[in-house]
Tab-separated table of C-alpha atoms and ligand atoms in Angstrom:
chain	number	residue	atom	x	y	z
A	1	MET	CA	260.794	246.729	68.547
A	2	ARG	CA	261.160	247.479	72.135
A	3	GLU	CA	263.045	244.269	72.927
A	4	ARG	CA	265.338	244.819	69.806
A	5	ILE	CA	265.941	248.469	70.700
A	6	GLU	CA	266.721	247.629	74.422
A	7	ASP	CA	269.039	244.927	73.266
A	8	PHE	CA	270.910	247.121	70.887
A	9	LEU	CA	271.252	249.831	73.650
A	10	ASP	CA	272.904	247.185	75.943
A	11	ARG	CA	275.162	245.645	73.465
A	12	THR	CA	276.565	248.696	71.406
A	13	GLU	CA	279.824	250.431	72.471
A	14	ARG	CA	279.309	252.991	75.234
A	15	VAL	CA	281.690	254.462	77.958
A	16	GLN	CA	280.176	255.061	81.181
A	17	LEU	CA	279.862	258.840	81.817
A	18	LEU	CA	276.356	259.709	83.043
A	19	ALA	CA	275.053	259.788	86.879
A	20	ALA	CA	272.087	257.909	85.916
A	21	PRO	CA	268.994	258.280	86.347
A	22	THR	CA	269.243	261.840	86.556
A	23	PRO	CA	266.459	263.428	89.082
A	24	LEU	CA	262.888	263.906	87.984
A	25	HIS	CA	261.045	266.050	90.486
A	26	ALA	CA	258.177	268.272	90.683
A	27	LEU	CA	258.345	272.241	90.088
A	28	SER	CA	257.031	274.365	92.356
A	29	GLY	CA	256.308	277.526	90.456
A	30	PHE	CA	253.484	276.001	88.589
A	31	SER	CA	250.809	275.761	90.990
A	32	GLU	CA	248.509	278.578	89.583
A	33	TYR	CA	247.630	276.089	86.903
A	34	LYS	CA	245.059	273.710	88.490
A	35	ASP	CA	244.996	270.929	85.909
A	36	VAL	CA	248.767	270.442	85.383
A	37	GLN	CA	251.523	268.584	87.387
A	38	ALA	CA	254.563	270.217	86.401
A	39	TYR	CA	257.941	268.413	86.523
A	40	ILE	CA	261.446	268.852	85.506
A	41	LYS	CA	264.027	266.282	84.242
A	42	ARG	CA	267.428	267.350	85.427
A	43	ASP	CA	269.550	266.810	82.541
A	44	ASP	CA	271.597	269.674	83.969
A	45	MET	CA	272.708	267.148	86.285
A	46	THR	CA	274.297	264.549	84.145
A	47	GLY	CA	277.305	264.254	86.663
A	48	LEU	CA	280.317	265.308	84.369
A	49	GLY	CA	281.720	268.893	84.177
A	50	PRO	CA	278.868	271.716	84.346
A	51	GLY	CA	276.436	268.720	83.042
A	52	GLY	CA	274.053	269.037	80.284
A	53	ASN	CA	272.490	266.843	77.612
A	54	LYS	CA	275.673	266.322	75.574
A	55	VAL	CA	276.902	263.773	78.100
A	56	ARG	CA	274.260	261.255	77.123
A	57	SER	CA	275.374	261.693	73.570
A	58	LEU	CA	279.165	261.211	74.234
A	59	GLU	CA	278.614	258.130	76.140
A	60	TYR	CA	277.722	256.462	72.611
A	61	ILE	CA	280.193	258.659	70.574
A	62	LEU	CA	283.336	258.371	72.640
A	63	GLY	CA	282.160	254.650	73.105
A	64	GLU	CA	282.745	254.106	69.506
A	65	ALA	CA	286.121	256.264	69.680
A	66	VAL	CA	287.389	254.224	72.309
A	67	SER	CA	286.309	250.836	70.604
A	68	ILE	CA	288.272	251.590	67.841
A	69	GLY	CA	291.540	252.713	69.240
A	70	CYS	CA	291.481	256.312	69.481
A	71	LYS	CA	293.348	258.169	71.939
A	72	LYS	CA	292.840	261.800	70.611
A	73	ILE	CA	289.478	263.543	70.568
A	74	LEU	CA	288.594	266.752	68.615
A	75	ALA	CA	285.539	268.553	69.144
A	76	ALA	CA	284.403	272.042	67.351
A	77	GLY	CA	282.125	274.745	68.339
A	78	PRO	CA	281.772	278.719	69.105
A	79	VAL	CA	283.868	279.649	72.241
A	80	GLN	CA	281.009	279.081	74.639
A	81	SER	CA	280.424	275.677	73.110
A	82	ASN	CA	278.556	273.380	75.923
A	83	LEU	CA	279.691	270.193	73.636
A	84	CYS	CA	283.245	271.352	73.717
A	85	THR	CA	283.404	271.454	77.520
A	86	LEU	CA	281.779	268.220	78.121
A	87	THR	CA	284.000	266.546	75.611
A	88	ALA	CA	286.980	267.917	77.506
A	89	ALA	CA	285.625	266.788	80.725
A	90	ALA	CA	284.710	263.379	79.193
A	91	CYS	CA	288.205	262.845	78.029
A	92	ALA	CA	289.609	263.922	81.168
A	93	ARG	CA	287.686	261.321	82.815
A	94	LEU	CA	288.459	258.673	80.454
A	95	GLY	CA	292.374	259.354	80.459
A	96	LEU	CA	291.817	260.635	76.543
A	97	GLU	CA	293.549	263.652	75.218
A	98	CYS	CA	291.142	266.529	73.823
A	99	GLU	CA	291.612	269.355	71.232
A	100	LEU	CA	289.128	272.068	70.904
A	101	VAL	CA	288.441	274.260	67.841
A	102	HIS	CA	286.803	277.376	68.310
A	103	ASN	CA	285.503	280.014	65.675
A	104	GLY	CA	286.166	283.224	67.393
A	105	GLU	CA	289.174	284.895	68.979
A	106	GLU	CA	290.868	284.129	71.924
A	107	PRO	CA	289.394	286.469	74.727
A	108	GLU	CA	291.779	288.071	77.265
A	109	LYS	CA	289.836	287.291	80.048
A	110	LYS	CA	288.422	283.590	80.054
A	111	GLU	CA	284.801	283.172	81.437
A	112	GLY	CA	282.064	280.581	81.160
A	113	ASN	CA	283.088	277.237	79.382
A	114	LEU	CA	286.346	278.830	78.274
A	115	LEU	CA	287.242	279.045	81.782
A	116	LEU	CA	286.402	275.646	82.529
A	117	ASN	CA	288.215	274.413	79.455
A	118	GLY	CA	291.226	275.909	80.876
A	119	LEU	CA	291.205	274.378	84.190
A	120	LEU	CA	290.401	270.783	82.283
A	121	GLY	CA	293.915	271.653	80.556
A	122	THR	CA	292.528	271.518	77.168
A	123	VAL	CA	294.353	272.312	74.158
A	124	SER	CA	292.259	274.998	72.310
A	125	HIS	CA	292.527	276.364	69.040
A	126	PHE	CA	291.173	279.717	68.212
A	127	LEU	CA	290.498	280.475	64.495
A	128	GLY	CA	289.252	284.063	64.750
A	129	SER	CA	285.842	285.040	63.162
A	130	CYS	CA	284.996	282.214	60.345
A	131	ASP	CA	282.011	280.410	59.831
A	132	SER	CA	281.032	276.813	61.152
A	133	SER	CA	282.133	275.301	57.802
A	134	GLU	CA	285.444	276.513	57.933
A	135	ARG	CA	286.046	275.724	61.583
A	136	ASN	CA	284.711	272.069	60.766
A	137	ALA	CA	287.093	271.811	57.771
A	138	TYR	CA	290.053	272.962	59.923
A	139	THR	CA	289.328	270.333	62.732
A	140	GLU	CA	289.086	267.452	59.755
A	141	GLU	CA	292.475	268.526	58.454
A	142	LEU	CA	293.895	268.716	62.213
A	143	ALA	CA	292.684	265.128	62.604
A	144	ALA	CA	293.955	263.897	59.230
A	145	SER	CA	297.487	265.150	60.269
A	146	TYR	CA	297.460	263.371	63.426
A	147	GLU	CA	296.408	260.168	61.888
A	148	LYS	CA	299.300	260.577	59.322
A	149	ALA	CA	301.701	261.155	62.423
A	150	GLY	CA	300.328	257.552	63.512
A	151	ILE	CA	298.201	259.104	66.187
A	152	PRO	CA	294.353	257.567	65.965
A	153	SER	CA	292.091	260.630	66.197
A	154	TYR	CA	288.431	260.830	66.378
A	155	VAL	CA	286.317	263.927	65.529
A	156	VAL	CA	282.884	264.435	67.426
A	157	ARG	CA	281.016	265.749	64.596
A	158	ASN	CA	278.033	268.422	64.300
A	159	GLY	CA	277.696	269.175	67.955
A	160	ALA	CA	277.532	265.681	68.621
A	161	THR	CA	274.207	265.596	66.712
A	162	THR	CA	274.852	262.348	64.779
A	163	GLY	CA	273.047	259.247	64.690
A	164	ARG	CA	275.193	257.437	67.525
A	165	GLY	CA	274.854	260.663	69.642
A	166	ALA	CA	270.909	260.164	69.189
A	167	LEU	CA	271.422	257.185	71.085
A	168	GLY	CA	271.854	259.042	74.228
A	169	TYR	CA	268.058	260.142	74.300
A	170	THR	CA	266.796	257.066	72.860
A	171	ALA	CA	268.262	255.586	76.094
A	172	ALA	CA	267.009	258.609	78.098
A	173	VAL	CA	263.427	257.620	77.031
A	174	ARG	CA	263.832	254.111	78.498
A	175	GLU	CA	265.293	255.786	81.759
A	176	MET	CA	262.370	258.449	82.052
A	177	LYS	CA	259.902	255.513	81.205
A	178	ARG	CA	260.937	253.722	84.284
A	179	GLN	CA	261.016	256.804	86.567
A	180	CYS	CA	257.602	257.596	85.660
A	181	GLU	CA	256.247	253.896	86.279
A	182	GLU	CA	258.080	254.155	89.730
A	183	MET	CA	256.687	257.595	90.720
A	184	GLN	CA	253.410	256.668	88.969
A	185	ILE	CA	253.342	259.535	86.672
A	186	HIS	CA	250.952	258.772	83.629
A	187	ASN	CA	250.975	260.213	80.256
A	188	MET	CA	253.455	262.693	80.520
A	189	THR	CA	254.077	265.583	78.204
A	190	ILE	CA	257.975	266.127	77.585
A	191	PHE	CA	258.929	269.828	76.395
A	192	ALA	CA	262.280	269.693	74.946
A	193	PRO	CA	264.611	271.957	72.944
A	194	GLY	CA	265.464	271.917	69.269
A	195	GLY	CA	268.962	273.205	67.938
A	196	ASN	CA	270.435	270.837	65.444
A	197	GLY	CA	267.761	268.181	66.454
A	198	GLY	CA	270.135	265.633	68.167
A	199	VAL	CA	268.065	265.460	71.619
A	200	ALA	CA	264.700	265.865	69.386
A	201	ALA	CA	265.769	262.992	67.109
A	202	GLY	CA	266.633	260.578	70.085
A	203	LEU	CA	263.664	261.163	72.198
A	204	ILE	CA	261.325	260.915	69.162
A	205	TYR	CA	262.831	257.630	67.967
A	206	GLY	CA	263.198	256.165	71.488
A	207	ASN	CA	259.532	256.944	72.150
A	208	GLU	CA	258.566	255.283	68.862
A	209	MET	CA	260.612	252.220	69.684
A	210	LEU	CA	259.499	251.876	73.271
A	211	GLY	CA	255.777	251.976	72.483
A	212	ARG	CA	254.928	255.797	72.630
A	213	PRO	CA	255.010	256.363	76.611
A	214	PHE	CA	255.284	260.008	76.264
A	215	ARG	CA	253.742	262.870	74.107
A	216	ILE	CA	256.699	265.095	72.861
A	217	VAL	CA	256.934	268.747	72.110
A	218	ILE	CA	259.968	269.960	70.374
A	219	ILE	CA	260.469	273.840	70.935
A	220	SER	CA	262.962	275.219	68.267
A	221	VAL	CA	265.669	277.785	69.627
A	222	GLU	CA	266.990	277.920	66.277
A	223	ASP	CA	265.665	277.469	62.920
A	224	ASP	CA	262.045	277.393	61.359
A	225	ARG	CA	259.850	274.315	61.888
A	226	ASP	CA	260.473	272.656	58.359
A	227	THR	CA	264.186	273.032	58.808
A	228	LEU	CA	264.417	271.645	62.084
A	229	ILE	CA	262.024	268.631	61.082
A	230	ARG	CA	264.646	268.173	58.091
A	231	HIS	CA	267.648	267.780	60.649
A	232	ILE	CA	265.481	265.574	63.013
A	233	GLU	CA	264.610	263.188	60.055
A	234	LYS	CA	268.111	262.912	58.878
A	235	THR	CA	269.676	262.359	62.146
A	236	ILE	CA	266.986	259.394	62.701
A	237	HIS	CA	267.851	257.889	59.410
A	238	GLU	CA	271.660	257.965	60.665
A	239	THR	CA	270.341	256.246	64.021
A	240	GLU	CA	268.180	253.579	61.890
A	241	LYS	CA	271.330	252.689	59.805
A	242	ILE	CA	273.104	252.112	63.085
A	243	THR	CA	270.509	250.084	65.176
A	244	GLY	CA	269.160	248.420	62.023
A	245	ILE	CA	265.715	249.128	63.030
A	246	THR	CA	263.462	251.478	61.377
A	247	MET	CA	260.788	253.746	62.790
A	248	GLU	CA	257.634	253.474	60.677
A	249	ALA	CA	255.770	256.629	61.435
A	250	ALA	CA	256.845	260.161	60.047
A	251	VAL	CA	258.465	262.666	62.862
A	252	GLU	CA	255.375	264.916	62.206
A	253	GLU	CA	253.004	262.350	63.266
A	254	THR	CA	255.025	261.391	66.504
A	255	ALA	CA	255.829	264.681	67.836
A	256	GLU	CA	254.681	268.242	67.752
A	257	ILE	CA	257.412	270.784	66.761
A	258	SER	CA	256.760	274.644	67.152
A	259	ASP	CA	259.042	277.419	66.076
A	260	LEU	CA	257.055	280.024	67.869
A	261	TYR	CA	259.186	280.881	70.739
A	262	ARG	CA	262.668	281.413	69.027
A	263	GLY	CA	262.507	284.763	68.380
A	264	ALA	CA	265.500	285.781	65.800
A	265	GLY	CA	266.849	282.273	66.193
A	266	TRP	CA	269.738	280.831	68.044
A	267	GLY	CA	271.345	282.761	70.903
A	268	MET	CA	268.844	285.649	70.218
A	269	ASP	CA	266.843	286.127	73.438
A	270	THR	CA	263.105	287.407	73.458
A	271	ARG	CA	261.539	289.668	76.000
A	272	GLU	CA	259.728	286.639	77.471
A	273	SER	CA	262.707	284.251	77.719
A	274	LYS	CA	264.972	287.006	79.599
A	275	GLU	CA	261.915	287.520	81.782
A	276	GLU	CA	261.672	283.561	82.391
A	277	ILE	CA	265.451	283.146	83.139
A	278	LEU	CA	264.802	285.368	86.147
A	279	ARG	CA	261.308	283.895	87.051
A	280	PHE	CA	262.480	280.512	87.099
A	281	SER	CA	265.718	280.871	89.225
A	282	ARG	CA	263.652	283.032	91.890
A	283	GLN	CA	260.828	280.488	91.847
A	284	GLU	CA	262.707	277.147	91.513
A	285	GLY	CA	266.242	277.834	92.943
A	286	ILE	CA	267.289	276.314	89.330
A	287	PHE	CA	269.247	278.087	86.875
A	288	ILE	CA	268.217	278.350	83.044
A	289	GLU	CA	270.203	279.945	80.354
A	290	ASN	CA	269.384	282.169	77.252
A	291	ILE	CA	270.226	279.706	74.388
A	292	TYR	CA	268.506	276.464	74.829
A	293	ASN	CA	266.682	276.603	77.962
A	294	SER	CA	264.394	279.801	78.524
A	295	LYS	CA	262.485	279.539	75.473
A	296	VAL	CA	261.108	276.053	75.916
A	297	VAL	CA	260.120	276.993	79.520
A	298	VAL	CA	258.286	279.888	77.678
A	299	GLY	CA	256.819	277.461	75.258
A	300	MET	CA	255.633	275.083	77.864
A	301	LYS	CA	253.911	277.759	79.783
A	302	ASP	CA	252.192	279.120	76.761
A	303	TRP	CA	251.046	275.537	75.897
A	304	ILE	CA	249.572	275.524	79.691
A	305	ARG	CA	248.125	278.581	79.587
A	306	LYS	CA	246.180	277.775	76.182
A	307	GLY	CA	245.041	274.401	77.602
A	308	LYS	CA	247.289	272.590	74.788
A	309	ALA	CA	248.988	270.491	77.679
A	310	LYS	CA	247.235	269.072	80.817
A	311	GLY	CA	248.196	266.379	83.454
A	312	ALA	CA	251.805	265.675	83.833
A	313	VAL	CA	254.045	267.885	81.855
A	314	CYS	CA	257.889	267.886	82.010
A	315	TYR	CA	260.506	270.171	81.095
A	316	LEU	CA	263.758	268.677	80.146
A	317	HIS	CA	266.423	270.828	81.235
A	318	THR	CA	269.359	270.232	78.868
A	319	GLY	CA	272.082	272.104	80.979
A	320	GLY	CA	274.149	274.712	79.588
A	321	PHE	CA	275.184	276.122	83.028
A	322	GLY	CA	278.897	277.017	82.063
A	323	SER	CA	277.597	279.354	79.388
A	324	LEU	CA	275.392	281.186	81.711
A	325	PHE	CA	278.465	283.081	83.242
A	326	ALA	CA	279.120	284.527	79.763
A	327	GLN	CA	275.575	285.547	78.984
A	328	TYR	CA	275.451	288.347	81.284
B	1	PLP	C1	273.389	271.386	72.322
B	1	PLP	C2	272.607	271.619	73.308
B	1	PLP	C3	271.082	271.401	73.270
B	1	PLP	C4	270.358	271.016	72.104
B	1	PLP	O1	270.848	270.128	71.176
B	1	PLP	P1	270.578	269.558	69.541
B	1	PLP	O2	270.760	268.453	70.169
B	1	PLP	O3	271.513	270.446	68.750
B	1	PLP	O4	269.115	270.032	69.502
B	1	PLP	C5	270.129	271.649	74.092
B	1	PLP	N1	270.406	272.281	75.240
B	1	PLP	C6	271.832	272.555	75.590
B	1	PLP	C7	272.435	273.133	76.783
B	1	PLP	C8	272.712	272.021	74.533
B	1	PLP	O5	274.234	272.267	75.001
């Protein structure tokens, strides 16, 4: 299984965007927990735009787009979407045209990721207030109209949480396994966020394929546990179809998934998550944001305090720095 997946990752269409490996280093603010060595995996430093996890997914998604000759890439999301900004930055690097579709009004003063999109020279469509299904339908129509005009176009779907996108974190497991071998870190528990479940799907699938080098804990920042598990399973099935290699075990047997720290859901901070943003930056000199980062750190600390995680523990920082400037 291990050779087959490694072979697949080496052969499948991919564009090079990532500054790999991203750093894995110790955290200083965990010294009060005596039986723990705390680490951080710096996927906020993926080496493109403001950084973040989506760079890994985009390597495989845009790899496919380029291989089928698409020159125009469309992505959709809320105005502060990390995916949108990273897609725009990736297109700049690769010489592709990028158009973004946002559900939301165009603000007079551009901040956070929107400011960056402007600097990148991206074409942006603001649909006003509408839900994500309307926004996605508009994006598909736009792509179809370009196709009709003879411009091959590619839509980055579902916030890059797709079977191909998840290959990014399948490959990340291999990267982290090698890093841990070099640094002699054993039996590490990785704490990662669950939004649409793309990061989680890639991590869980990759961990299975590579012989379970890690223990994986997913902290939901959005949906209840059952919903998140369904999202993860769906994406893993898509990945299995692409690679032709199935994962035998069920998601719940191979990872621990908690929805205890999400508060009222996506983008809704909790008292603990707001405190953690300040504590983390003041202790580590590393910024975390409200939507995807802080709740995971809160969850990780709670697990450590309760004795549920010991030894090497690692916070997977998925980035989102651009949006932090629009969160205060
Ligand atoms: C998109 C995103 C995630 C989570 O991704 P899913 O794959 O949707 O679970 C986590 N962190 C940041 C910063 C993101 O932009």
